[in-house]
Short mmCIF file of C-alpha atoms in Angstrom, two decimals:
data_model
loop_
_atom_site.label_atom_id
_atom_site.label_comp_id
_atom_site.label_asym_id
_atom_site.label_seq_id
_atom_site.Cartn_x
_atom_site.Cartn_y
_atom_site.Cartn_z
CA MET A 468 0.00 0.00 0.00
CA ASP A 469 1.26 3.50 -0.81
CA ASN A 470 1.47 5.74 2.25
CA GLN A 471 -0.39 8.53 0.45
CA GLY A 472 -3.67 6.69 0.29
CA GLY A 473 -3.31 4.83 -3.05
CA ILE A 474 -1.10 2.00 -4.21
CA THR A 475 1.99 2.06 -6.38
CA VAL A 476 2.13 0.87 -10.00
CA GLN A 477 4.49 -1.84 -8.79
CA ARG A 478 1.94 -3.04 -6.23
CA ALA A 479 -0.86 -3.04 -8.85
CA LEU A 480 1.25 -5.27 -11.14
CA GLU A 481 1.80 -7.70 -8.26
CA LEU A 482 -1.93 -8.18 -7.59
CA PRO A 483 -3.36 -11.47 -8.96
CA GLY A 484 -5.43 -9.81 -11.73
CA LEU A 485 -2.57 -8.11 -13.56
CA ARG A 486 0.01 -10.70 -12.54
CA SER A 487 -2.00 -13.36 -14.37
CA GLY A 488 -1.58 -11.32 -17.57
CA LEU A 489 2.23 -11.77 -17.43
CA PRO A 490 3.03 -8.05 -17.38
CA GLU A 491 6.22 -6.79 -19.01
CA VAL A 492 7.44 -3.27 -18.30
CA VAL A 493 8.81 -1.87 -21.56
CA ALA A 494 9.33 1.79 -20.58
CA CYS A 495 10.23 3.67 -17.37
CA ALA A 496 10.68 0.70 -15.05
CA ASP A 497 12.34 3.11 -12.64
CA ARG A 498 9.03 4.96 -12.13
CA LEU A 499 6.89 2.12 -10.85
CA GLY A 500 6.73 3.82 -7.45
CA ARG A 501 4.12 6.25 -8.82
CA THR A 502 0.85 6.34 -6.97
CA VAL A 503 -2.25 4.80 -8.56
CA ARG A 504 -5.33 6.63 -7.29
CA TRP A 505 -7.86 4.95 -9.57
CA VAL A 506 -8.16 2.51 -12.49
CA HIS A 507 -9.78 3.33 -15.83
CA ALA A 508 -10.34 1.16 -18.89
CA GLY A 509 -11.09 2.59 -22.33
CA GLU A 510 -10.51 2.35 -26.06
CA VAL A 511 -11.29 5.84 -27.40
CA PRO A 512 -8.60 8.10 -28.96
CA ASN A 513 -9.43 11.14 -26.79
CA ILE A 514 -9.48 9.22 -23.50
CA ALA A 515 -6.92 11.59 -21.94
CA SER A 516 -9.60 14.27 -21.71
CA LEU A 517 -11.66 11.96 -19.47
CA LEU A 518 -8.88 11.48 -16.92
CA LYS A 519 -7.81 13.60 -13.93
CA GLY A 520 -4.32 12.24 -13.25
CA GLY A 521 -3.01 9.37 -11.16
CA GLU A 522 -5.04 6.72 -13.05
CA LEU A 523 -3.82 3.33 -14.20
CA LEU A 524 -5.18 3.12 -17.75
CA LEU A 525 -6.08 -0.31 -19.15
CA THR A 526 -6.56 -0.71 -22.90
CA THR A 527 -6.28 -3.22 -25.75
CA GLY A 528 -4.91 -0.45 -27.97
CA LEU A 529 -7.90 0.12 -30.24
CA GLY A 530 -7.83 3.86 -29.59
CA LEU A 531 -4.11 4.34 -30.05
CA GLY A 532 -4.36 4.92 -33.79
CA THR A 533 -2.59 3.19 -36.68
CA ARG A 534 -0.10 5.86 -37.65
CA PRO A 535 3.04 6.68 -35.63
CA ALA A 536 2.01 10.34 -35.30
CA GLU A 537 -1.33 9.32 -33.77
CA GLN A 538 0.36 6.94 -31.35
CA ARG A 539 2.90 9.54 -30.27
CA ALA A 540 0.14 12.11 -29.67
CA PHE A 541 -1.91 9.56 -27.70
CA VAL A 542 0.97 8.80 -25.31
CA ARG A 543 1.98 12.45 -24.90
CA ARG A 544 -1.56 13.49 -24.00
CA LEU A 545 -1.68 10.79 -21.30
CA ALA A 546 1.71 11.87 -19.94
CA ASP A 547 0.59 15.50 -19.88
CA ARG A 548 -2.52 14.48 -17.98
CA GLY A 549 -0.31 12.85 -15.34
CA ILE A 550 -1.63 9.30 -15.36
CA ALA A 551 0.27 6.76 -13.31
CA ALA A 552 0.89 4.18 -16.06
CA LEU A 553 -0.43 2.82 -19.36
CA VAL A 554 -1.14 -0.93 -19.54
CA VAL A 555 -1.80 -2.39 -22.99
CA GLU A 556 -3.12 -5.93 -23.44
CA LEU A 557 -1.57 -7.68 -26.46
CA GLY A 558 -3.95 -9.46 -28.80
CA PRO A 559 -5.74 -8.75 -32.10
CA ARG A 560 -4.58 -5.09 -32.21
CA PHE A 561 -0.94 -5.56 -31.21
CA THR A 562 1.15 -8.69 -30.87
CA ARG A 563 3.95 -6.50 -29.59
CA LEU A 564 3.92 -2.80 -28.83
CA PRO A 565 5.37 -0.65 -31.62
CA ALA A 566 8.73 1.03 -31.05
CA THR A 567 7.00 4.40 -31.55
CA LEU A 568 4.86 3.84 -28.44
CA VAL A 569 7.78 2.59 -26.38
CA ASP A 570 10.14 5.40 -27.37
CA THR A 571 7.51 8.10 -26.83
CA ALA A 572 6.56 6.71 -23.41
CA ARG A 573 10.22 6.56 -22.40
CA ALA A 574 10.81 10.14 -23.55
CA ALA A 575 7.68 11.36 -21.73
CA GLY A 576 8.54 9.51 -18.50
CA LEU A 577 5.34 7.41 -18.64
CA PRO A 578 5.55 3.80 -17.38
CA LEU A 579 4.36 1.50 -20.20
CA VAL A 580 3.38 -2.12 -19.58
CA GLN A 581 2.30 -4.81 -22.02
CA LEU A 582 0.26 -7.86 -20.97
CA HIS A 583 1.04 -11.13 -22.74
CA ARG A 584 -2.19 -12.84 -21.67
CA GLU A 585 -5.78 -11.69 -21.75
CA VAL A 586 -7.19 -10.56 -18.39
CA PRO A 587 -10.72 -9.42 -17.43
CA PHE A 588 -10.37 -5.67 -16.98
CA VAL A 589 -13.38 -5.52 -14.67
CA ALA A 590 -11.70 -7.96 -12.28
CA VAL A 591 -8.48 -5.91 -12.35
CA THR A 592 -10.46 -2.72 -11.69
CA GLU A 593 -12.31 -4.21 -8.72
CA GLU A 594 -9.13 -5.65 -7.27
CA VAL A 595 -7.09 -2.44 -7.50
CA HIS A 596 -9.97 -0.30 -6.27
CA THR A 597 -10.42 -2.57 -3.26
CA GLU A 598 -6.73 -2.21 -2.47
CA ILE A 599 -6.96 1.59 -2.79
CA VAL A 600 -10.06 1.81 -0.59
CA ASN A 601 -8.41 -0.38 2.03
CA GLY A 602 -5.40 1.92 1.88
CA HIS A 603 -7.56 4.99 2.43
CA TYR A 604 -9.23 3.26 5.35
CA ALA A 605 -5.82 2.48 6.86
CA LEU A 606 -4.86 6.16 6.52
CA LEU A 607 -8.08 7.21 8.21
CA GLN A 608 -7.29 4.82 11.03
CA ARG A 609 -3.83 6.38 11.44
CA ALA A 610 -5.32 9.88 11.47
CA GLU A 611 -7.96 8.79 13.99
CA GLU A 612 -5.21 7.34 16.18
CA VAL A 613 -3.58 10.78 16.31
CA HIS A 614 -6.97 12.30 17.19
CA ARG A 615 -7.41 9.74 19.96
CA ARG A 616 -3.97 10.42 21.41
CA CYS A 617 -4.57 14.17 21.34
CA THR A 618 -7.91 13.76 23.11
CA GLU A 619 -6.35 11.51 25.75
CA ALA A 620 -3.60 14.07 26.32
CA LEU A 621 -6.19 16.77 27.00
CA LEU A 622 -8.28 14.54 29.25
CA GLY A 623 -5.10 13.66 31.13
CA GLY A 624 -4.49 17.29 31.98
CA GLY A 625 -2.31 18.22 29.02
CA GLY A 626 -2.81 21.27 26.86
CA ILE A 627 -2.27 22.59 23.38
CA PRO A 628 1.55 22.21 23.54
CA GLN A 629 1.19 18.47 24.15
CA VAL A 630 -1.31 18.17 21.29
CA LEU A 631 1.03 19.96 18.88
CA ARG A 632 3.96 17.79 19.92
CA ILE A 633 1.93 14.65 19.22
CA LEU A 634 1.19 15.94 15.71
CA ALA A 635 4.83 16.98 15.19
CA ASP A 636 6.04 13.50 16.17
CA PHE A 637 3.48 11.87 13.85
CA THR A 638 4.61 13.95 10.87
CA ALA A 639 8.32 13.99 11.86
CA ASN A 640 8.21 17.72 11.10
CA PRO A 641 7.77 21.00 12.98
CA VAL A 642 4.22 22.17 13.63
CA PHE A 643 3.07 25.73 14.27
CA LEU A 644 -0.08 27.34 15.59
CA GLU A 645 -0.51 30.92 14.40
CA THR A 646 -3.10 33.66 14.59
CA PRO A 647 -5.20 34.41 11.49
CA ASP A 648 -2.79 37.28 10.70
CA ALA A 649 0.20 34.90 10.80
CA GLN A 650 1.55 35.77 14.27
CA LEU A 651 3.16 32.79 15.97
CA LEU A 652 1.35 31.35 18.99
CA TYR A 653 3.30 28.13 19.53
CA ALA A 654 5.94 26.07 17.76
CA ALA A 655 6.49 22.36 18.37
CA GLY A 656 9.36 20.27 17.06
CA SER A 657 9.44 16.55 16.36
CA SER A 658 11.57 14.28 18.49
CA ALA A 659 11.98 12.04 15.43
CA GLY A 660 12.81 14.79 12.94
CA ASP A 661 16.02 16.52 12.01
CA PRO A 662 17.68 17.56 15.31
CA GLY A 663 19.01 20.64 13.55
CA ALA A 664 15.54 21.81 12.50
CA ASP A 665 14.81 24.12 15.42
CA PRO A 666 11.13 25.17 15.14
CA LEU A 667 11.77 28.87 15.72
CA GLN A 668 14.52 28.96 13.11
CA VAL A 669 12.23 27.14 10.69
CA TRP A 670 9.48 29.67 11.42
CA GLU A 671 11.81 32.56 10.68
CA GLY A 672 12.53 30.98 7.28
CA LEU A 673 8.85 30.29 6.70
CA ARG A 674 7.98 33.94 7.27
CA GLY A 675 10.35 34.85 4.47
CA GLN A 676 8.54 32.47 2.09
CA ARG A 677 4.99 33.52 2.96
CA GLY A 678 3.10 35.29 0.22
CA GLU A 679 -0.45 35.04 -1.01
CA ALA A 680 -0.22 31.22 -0.87
CA PRO A 681 1.60 28.91 1.58
CA PRO A 682 4.85 27.26 0.43
CA SER A 683 4.55 24.05 -1.56
CA ASN A 684 6.02 22.03 1.34
CA ALA A 685 3.43 23.28 3.83
CA VAL A 686 0.00 22.11 4.95
CA VAL A 687 -2.23 24.85 6.39
CA VAL A 688 -5.47 23.98 8.19
CA ASP A 689 -7.88 26.51 9.70
CA VAL A 690 -8.84 26.13 13.34
CA PRO A 691 -12.46 27.33 13.39
CA GLY A 692 -13.89 29.81 15.84
CA GLY A 693 -17.14 29.14 17.57
CA GLY A 694 -20.25 30.87 18.71
CA PRO A 695 -21.86 34.12 17.57
CA GLY A 696 -19.60 37.12 17.39
CA THR A 697 -16.39 35.10 17.08
CA ALA A 698 -14.13 34.97 14.06
CA ALA A 699 -14.75 32.19 11.55
CA VAL A 700 -11.06 31.27 11.84
CA ARG A 701 -9.68 31.27 15.39
CA ALA A 702 -6.15 30.19 14.44
CA ARG A 703 -4.23 28.30 11.77
CA LEU A 704 -2.33 25.05 12.08
CA VAL A 705 0.76 24.95 9.87
CA LEU A 706 2.78 21.81 9.07
CA LEU A 707 6.06 22.31 7.27
CA GLY A 708 7.83 19.49 5.42
CA VAL A 709 11.39 20.09 6.60
CA SER A 710 12.65 16.71 7.79
CA ALA A 711 10.26 14.47 5.83
CA PRO A 712 7.68 14.92 3.03
CA LEU A 713 4.14 15.77 4.05
CA LEU A 714 1.59 13.18 2.98
CA PRO A 715 -2.20 13.20 2.69
CA VAL A 716 -2.45 11.27 5.94
CA HIS A 717 -0.69 14.19 7.65
CA ARG A 718 -3.33 16.58 6.33
CA MET A 719 -6.04 14.23 7.60
CA ALA A 720 -4.40 14.17 11.03
CA ALA A 721 -4.01 17.97 10.99
CA GLU A 722 -7.70 18.44 10.16
CA ARG A 723 -8.73 16.23 13.07
CA THR A 724 -6.25 17.95 15.37
CA ALA A 725 -7.65 21.33 14.34
CA GLY A 726 -11.03 20.22 15.66
CA VAL A 727 -9.46 19.35 19.03
CA LEU A 728 -7.67 22.70 19.16
CA ALA A 729 -10.89 24.56 18.35
CA VAL A 730 -12.60 23.05 21.38
CA VAL A 731 -9.71 24.01 23.67
CA LEU A 732 -9.49 27.54 22.33
CA MET A 733 -13.24 28.04 22.74
CA GLN A 734 -13.12 27.15 26.42
CA ALA A 735 -11.41 30.45 27.22
CA ARG A 736 -9.09 32.96 25.65
CA GLN A 737 -6.18 30.54 25.54
CA GLU A 738 -4.11 32.35 22.91
CA GLU A 739 -2.30 34.53 25.48
CA GLU A 740 -1.33 31.53 27.57
CA LEU A 741 -0.27 29.54 24.53
CA ALA A 742 1.99 32.30 23.21
CA ALA A 743 3.41 32.76 26.72
CA ARG A 744 4.11 29.02 26.95
CA GLY A 745 5.96 29.19 23.66
CA ARG A 746 8.11 32.00 24.99
CA GLY A 747 8.58 30.06 28.22
CA ASP A 748 9.84 27.06 26.25
CA PHE A 749 12.32 29.29 24.44
CA LEU A 750 13.60 30.79 27.69
CA SER A 751 13.84 27.35 29.28
CA ASP A 752 15.78 26.00 26.28
CA LEU A 753 18.07 29.02 26.46
CA ALA A 754 18.66 28.47 30.18
CA GLU A 755 19.45 24.79 29.67
CA GLY A 756 21.87 25.45 26.81
CA ARG A 757 19.69 23.90 24.12
CA ILE A 758 19.79 27.21 22.23
CA SER A 759 23.17 28.81 21.55
CA ALA A 760 23.95 32.46 22.21
CA GLU A 761 24.49 32.87 18.46
CA ASP A 762 21.05 31.53 17.50
CA ALA A 763 19.10 33.10 20.37
CA PRO A 764 18.70 36.69 19.02
CA ALA A 765 17.05 35.58 15.76
CA GLN A 766 14.70 33.20 17.57
CA ALA A 767 13.82 35.89 20.11
CA ARG A 768 12.89 38.24 17.26
CA VAL A 769 10.43 35.61 16.00
CA LEU A 770 8.80 35.80 19.44
CA GLY A 771 8.57 39.59 19.25
CA PHE A 772 11.55 40.47 21.48
CA LYS A 773 13.75 43.15 19.95
CA PRO A 774 16.26 44.43 22.51
CA GLY A 775 18.76 47.12 21.73
CA THR A 776 22.50 46.86 22.22
CA GLY A 777 22.37 47.10 26.02
CA PRO A 778 22.60 44.20 28.49
CA LEU A 779 19.84 41.66 29.12
CA LEU A 780 18.46 41.20 32.63
CA PRO A 781 17.17 37.69 33.55
CA VAL A 782 14.24 37.63 35.98
CA VAL A 783 12.27 34.66 37.31
CA MET A 784 9.09 34.70 39.40
CA ARG A 785 8.18 31.54 41.29
CA LEU A 786 4.62 31.09 42.54
CA ALA A 787 3.71 29.31 45.74
CA SER A 788 4.16 25.56 45.29
CA ASP A 789 0.43 24.81 45.63
CA LEU A 790 -0.43 27.19 42.77
CA GLY A 791 1.76 25.56 40.08
CA ALA A 792 0.11 23.86 37.12
CA ALA A 793 -3.40 24.24 38.57
CA GLY A 794 -3.34 28.03 38.32
CA ASN A 795 -5.22 30.05 35.72
CA TRP A 796 -2.20 30.71 33.55
CA SER A 797 -4.13 32.30 30.70
CA VAL A 798 -5.38 35.02 33.08
CA LEU A 799 -1.93 35.35 34.64
CA ALA A 800 -0.18 35.65 31.26
CA ARG A 801 -2.57 38.35 30.11
CA ALA A 802 -2.52 40.28 33.41
CA VAL A 803 1.27 40.24 33.75
CA SER A 804 1.75 41.22 30.09
CA GLU A 805 -0.59 44.17 30.54
CA GLU A 806 1.19 45.26 33.71
CA LEU A 807 4.61 44.97 32.06
CA SER A 808 3.49 47.17 29.16
CA SER A 809 3.99 50.16 31.48
CA VAL A 810 7.56 49.26 32.41
CA GLY A 811 8.89 51.09 29.37
CA VAL A 812 11.56 48.62 28.22
CA PRO A 813 11.40 45.56 25.93
CA VAL A 814 10.41 42.44 27.88
CA LEU A 815 10.18 38.80 26.78
CA LEU A 816 7.76 37.05 29.15
CA GLY A 817 7.17 33.31 29.27
CA VAL A 818 5.29 30.93 31.55
CA ARG A 819 6.23 27.45 32.74
CA PRO A 820 3.10 26.05 34.42
CA VAL A 821 4.62 22.67 35.35
CA GLU A 822 7.39 24.33 37.33
CA GLY A 823 5.08 27.13 38.53
CA ARG A 824 7.35 29.92 37.36
CA VAL A 825 7.43 32.93 35.05
CA PRO A 826 10.81 33.58 33.36
CA LEU A 827 11.61 36.90 31.68
CA LEU A 828 14.36 38.66 29.79
CA VAL A 829 14.41 42.44 30.15
CA ALA A 830 16.36 44.72 27.83
CA LEU A 831 18.35 47.41 29.62
CA ARG A 832 19.99 50.42 28.10
CA SER A 833 22.84 50.15 30.59
CA GLU A 834 23.86 48.22 33.69
CA SER A 835 23.09 51.30 35.84
CA GLU A 836 19.35 50.77 35.17
CA ARG A 837 19.33 47.34 36.81
CA THR A 838 17.88 48.29 40.19
CA ALA A 839 15.28 50.78 38.90
CA VAL A 840 14.05 48.43 36.15
CA ALA A 841 14.03 45.46 38.54
CA ASP A 842 11.79 47.47 40.90
CA ARG A 843 9.30 48.20 38.09
CA VAL A 844 9.33 44.65 36.72
CA ALA A 845 8.85 43.09 40.16
CA ALA A 846 5.96 45.43 40.91
CA ALA A 847 4.32 44.57 37.58
CA LEU A 848 4.74 40.84 38.20
CA ARG A 849 3.18 41.03 41.63
CA ALA A 850 0.32 43.20 40.37
CA GLY A 851 -0.35 40.65 37.63
CA VAL A 852 -0.46 37.84 40.18
CA GLU A 853 -2.96 39.82 42.26
CA ARG A 854 -5.18 40.49 39.21
CA ALA A 855 -5.09 36.83 38.27
CA GLY A 856 -6.18 35.82 41.76
CA LEU A 857 -3.07 33.70 42.30
CA HIS A 858 -1.77 35.51 45.37
CA ARG A 859 -1.83 33.29 48.44
CA ALA A 860 -1.71 34.92 51.88
CA GLY A 861 1.51 33.99 53.64
CA SER A 862 3.06 32.64 50.42
CA PRO A 863 3.89 35.58 48.18
CA PRO A 864 5.60 34.87 44.87
CA ALA A 865 9.40 35.04 44.92
CA VAL A 866 10.89 37.33 42.27
CA VAL A 867 14.61 36.81 41.65
CA VAL A 868 16.73 39.15 39.52
CA GLY A 869 19.89 37.76 37.98
CA VAL A 870 23.05 39.31 36.60
CA ALA A 871 22.76 41.49 33.51
CA GLY A 872 24.86 40.66 30.46
CA GLY A 873 24.78 39.45 26.87
CA TRP A 874 23.02 36.43 25.40
CA ALA A 875 25.62 34.00 26.73
CA ALA A 876 25.24 35.43 30.24
CA ALA A 877 21.44 35.37 29.87
CA SER A 878 21.55 31.59 29.49
CA SER A 879 23.37 30.93 32.77
CA GLY A 880 21.58 33.86 34.43
CA LEU A 881 18.13 32.44 33.72
CA ARG A 882 19.13 29.03 35.02
CA HIS A 883 20.65 30.51 38.19
CA ALA A 884 17.63 32.76 38.79
CA ALA A 885 15.19 29.86 38.30
CA GLU A 886 16.97 27.70 40.88
CA THR A 887 17.36 30.61 43.26
CA ALA A 888 13.66 31.47 42.97
CA THR A 889 12.82 28.00 44.24
CA ALA A 890 15.36 28.26 47.05
CA ALA A 891 14.04 31.72 48.00
CA GLN A 892 10.55 30.52 48.88
CA GLY A 893 10.05 30.91 52.60
CA LEU A 894 12.56 33.72 53.02
CA PRO A 895 11.39 36.98 54.58
CA PRO A 896 9.32 38.66 51.84
CA ARG A 897 11.00 41.29 49.68
CA PRO A 898 9.91 43.08 46.49
CA TRP A 899 12.64 41.10 44.75
CA TYR A 900 15.72 39.10 45.61
CA ASP A 901 19.16 39.60 44.11
CA ALA A 902 20.36 36.22 42.86
CA ARG A 903 23.93 37.17 43.72
CA ARG A 904 23.06 37.47 47.42
CA LEU A 905 21.27 34.13 47.72
CA ASP A 906 24.06 31.76 46.78
CA ILE A 907 24.24 30.33 50.30
CA ASP A 908 20.47 29.68 50.30
CA LEU A 909 20.80 28.04 46.88
CA LEU A 910 23.64 25.82 48.11
CA LEU A 911 21.62 24.75 51.14
CA TRP A 912 18.59 24.07 48.93
CA ARG A 913 20.68 21.82 46.71
CA LEU A 914 21.76 19.89 49.81
CA ARG A 915 18.18 19.54 51.09
CA GLU A 916 18.02 15.77 50.44
CA HIS A 917 21.37 15.07 52.09
CA PRO A 918 20.90 13.56 55.58
CA ASP A 919 23.93 15.44 56.91
CA LEU A 920 22.12 18.76 56.43
CA ALA A 921 19.23 17.71 58.68
CA ALA A 922 21.72 16.37 61.22
CA PHE A 923 23.65 19.66 61.16
CA VAL A 924 20.47 21.69 61.76
CA ASP A 925 19.45 19.42 64.60
CA ARG A 926 22.85 19.72 66.30
CA ALA A 927 22.95 23.49 65.88
CA ILE A 928 19.40 24.57 66.85
CA GLY A 929 17.55 21.36 67.71
CA ALA A 930 17.24 22.36 71.36
CA LEU A 931 15.53 25.62 70.39
CA ARG A 932 13.14 23.75 68.08
CA VAL A 933 12.14 21.49 70.97
CA HIS A 934 11.75 24.46 73.30
CA ASP A 935 9.54 26.38 70.90
CA THR A 936 7.13 23.47 70.51
CA THR A 937 6.45 23.32 74.26
CA SER A 938 7.27 26.71 75.77
CA ARG A 939 6.58 30.40 75.34
CA PRO A 940 7.85 32.77 74.24
CA PRO A 941 9.45 31.08 71.21
CA LEU A 942 13.18 31.75 71.01
CA LEU A 943 14.02 30.97 67.37
CA PRO A 944 12.59 34.32 66.11
CA THR A 945 14.70 36.13 68.70
CA LEU A 946 17.87 34.36 67.58
CA GLU A 947 17.07 34.94 63.91
CA THR A 948 16.52 38.69 64.42
CA TYR A 949 19.63 38.99 66.58
CA LEU A 950 21.83 37.36 63.92
CA ALA A 951 20.17 39.37 61.11
CA HIS A 952 21.32 42.54 62.93
CA ALA A 953 24.85 41.13 63.35
CA GLY A 954 24.54 40.96 67.14
CA ARG A 955 23.49 44.58 67.63
CA LYS A 956 21.22 44.31 70.66
CA ALA A 957 19.61 47.77 70.48
CA GLU A 958 18.41 47.23 66.91
CA THR A 959 17.26 43.70 67.77
CA ALA A 960 15.21 44.94 70.74
CA ARG A 961 13.60 47.67 68.63
CA GLU A 962 12.53 45.25 65.90
CA LEU A 963 11.15 42.73 68.43
CA HIS A 964 9.50 45.50 70.50
CA LEU A 965 11.30 44.32 73.65
CA ASN A 966 13.04 46.19 76.40
CA ARG A 967 16.74 45.49 76.68
CA GLN A 968 16.57 43.41 79.85
CA THR A 969 13.96 41.08 78.33
CA LEU A 970 16.17 40.64 75.28
CA TYR A 971 19.22 39.95 77.46
CA ASN A 972 17.24 37.31 79.35
CA ARG A 973 16.15 35.62 76.14
CA LEU A 974 19.67 35.62 74.69
CA ALA A 975 20.99 34.12 77.90
CA ARG A 976 18.33 31.41 77.76
CA ILE A 977 19.25 30.67 74.11
CA ALA A 978 22.93 30.36 75.00
CA GLU A 979 22.04 28.07 77.91
CA LEU A 980 19.85 25.76 75.79
CA LEU A 981 22.41 25.56 73.02
CA GLY A 982 25.38 25.32 75.34
CA THR A 983 27.29 27.87 73.33
CA ASP A 984 28.61 31.44 73.30
CA LEU A 985 26.65 33.81 71.07
CA ASP A 986 29.65 36.14 70.84
CA ASP A 987 31.87 33.48 69.24
CA PRO A 988 32.23 34.12 65.45
CA GLU A 989 32.31 30.41 64.58
CA THR A 990 29.15 29.84 66.60
CA VAL A 991 27.42 32.78 64.90
CA LEU A 992 28.32 31.42 61.46
CA SER A 993 27.07 27.93 62.35
CA LEU A 994 23.79 29.23 63.77
CA SER A 995 23.21 31.52 60.78
CA LEU A 996 23.63 28.62 58.37
CA ALA A 997 21.39 26.35 60.46
CA LEU A 998 18.62 28.96 60.55
CA ARG A 999 18.76 29.27 56.76
CA ALA A 1000 18.90 25.51 56.27
CA ARG A 1001 15.92 24.73 58.53
CA ARG A 1002 13.51 25.79 55.75
CA HIS A 1003 14.66 22.76 53.78
CA THR A 1004 14.64 20.18 56.59
CA PRO A 1005 11.70 18.59 58.40
CA THR A 1006 10.92 19.57 61.95
CA THR A 1007 11.58 16.71 64.34
#
């Protein structure tokens, strides 16, 4: 069976009907891989005008004419029409095909076959048509399998990115979802395709080819809108034959996938979230080194980010852990984007629902702007979280600002900021955290699974933990404030709203419980580390 929904000429000749006629290929044996879409039998001279292309024509030769000029014209018209092959049954008209027919067929690139035994054409027609219909049914089954997998992905909690990746893997080619005016919403690559065919790079090339009609190696399927007052076309699904040719079965699968996408897009305004996820994937790939610093600027332009010549500032916001993938990310993406529009500098915003974070790249004019721009970006991020209803009392989002630099620095900066944002959760709330000042917290977070860390915390402050579970007032907050003020008792007393004697009594009790000297530098360092590390260790 041909994978385009027909069968090849070679396969047709192998079926019992034509095989019983002892077929002999006399011209273009190298083109038997052509697709046969239908079979036609006829004996009239102008039969080419009745054909559409892709047919296997069966004839006894009565309509070929008696003169060489007529025979040449007959073959050329069939070749121009694009039929798959010409099969002539030898008998009363021809005992062997004339050289004129053979030479003309060879010159025109038309496979020519002669049958040495009589065969019932009706039986051949039925047999080939059955094979073709079965092939079409098999293609429909393959397309329906893609539809089933896409539906299961959605029912399993997946979204449009997962659906597009399923289609990309099926076609072994990149797949794009775009707005009706050809703005990219999401790009998905195939895990089985060319590893060098990065979807965003392919999209940049595709934009250069787009004119009134899509490129010849593309399949474009409309994703319909729904309901009164909505656009007839909500989005467009674009398949591009980069790593492998696109076949009719791929169009079938795309059409069924478009129906799935239409349902998802009608549930809510998902376009903002989808575009933000695409940008989030780009920023994640950049952070993990899957996109080089040389390729990143062009791909960022595809996503609408056009920084100047100044440094790039990586920023990551991490939501509370219980808000992760379950949050309303479409509302969040729209709210944060609207808030950031007032920041006044180019910003590339993405979302990563699975990790519960929002990565950004911010274009600065100079390094001196870092603090002022970070203040505005952090305020916009927090305002967007409030508008989206994703703020949780007692668990504010952690916004971490990395080190500004070029594209190479942006890669490591995004990765560092993302890890630090996770480690920063539970710290005293701040408008934003400087990633450079949280390296100790990040180190302790990385050691959170190591049993020695829990043992260290227990040795250092375990006695205070036990005290605070059974007695009042709790002493851990007093120690934490005292160390945060570098042992300055007056400032500690003011922040805790205590008189000095009460503070002295508490500090003495802490030193007694811990059996240590709070004025010893080594002790202070150990206690400071233990207080930071306790956020990552269970209370015993």
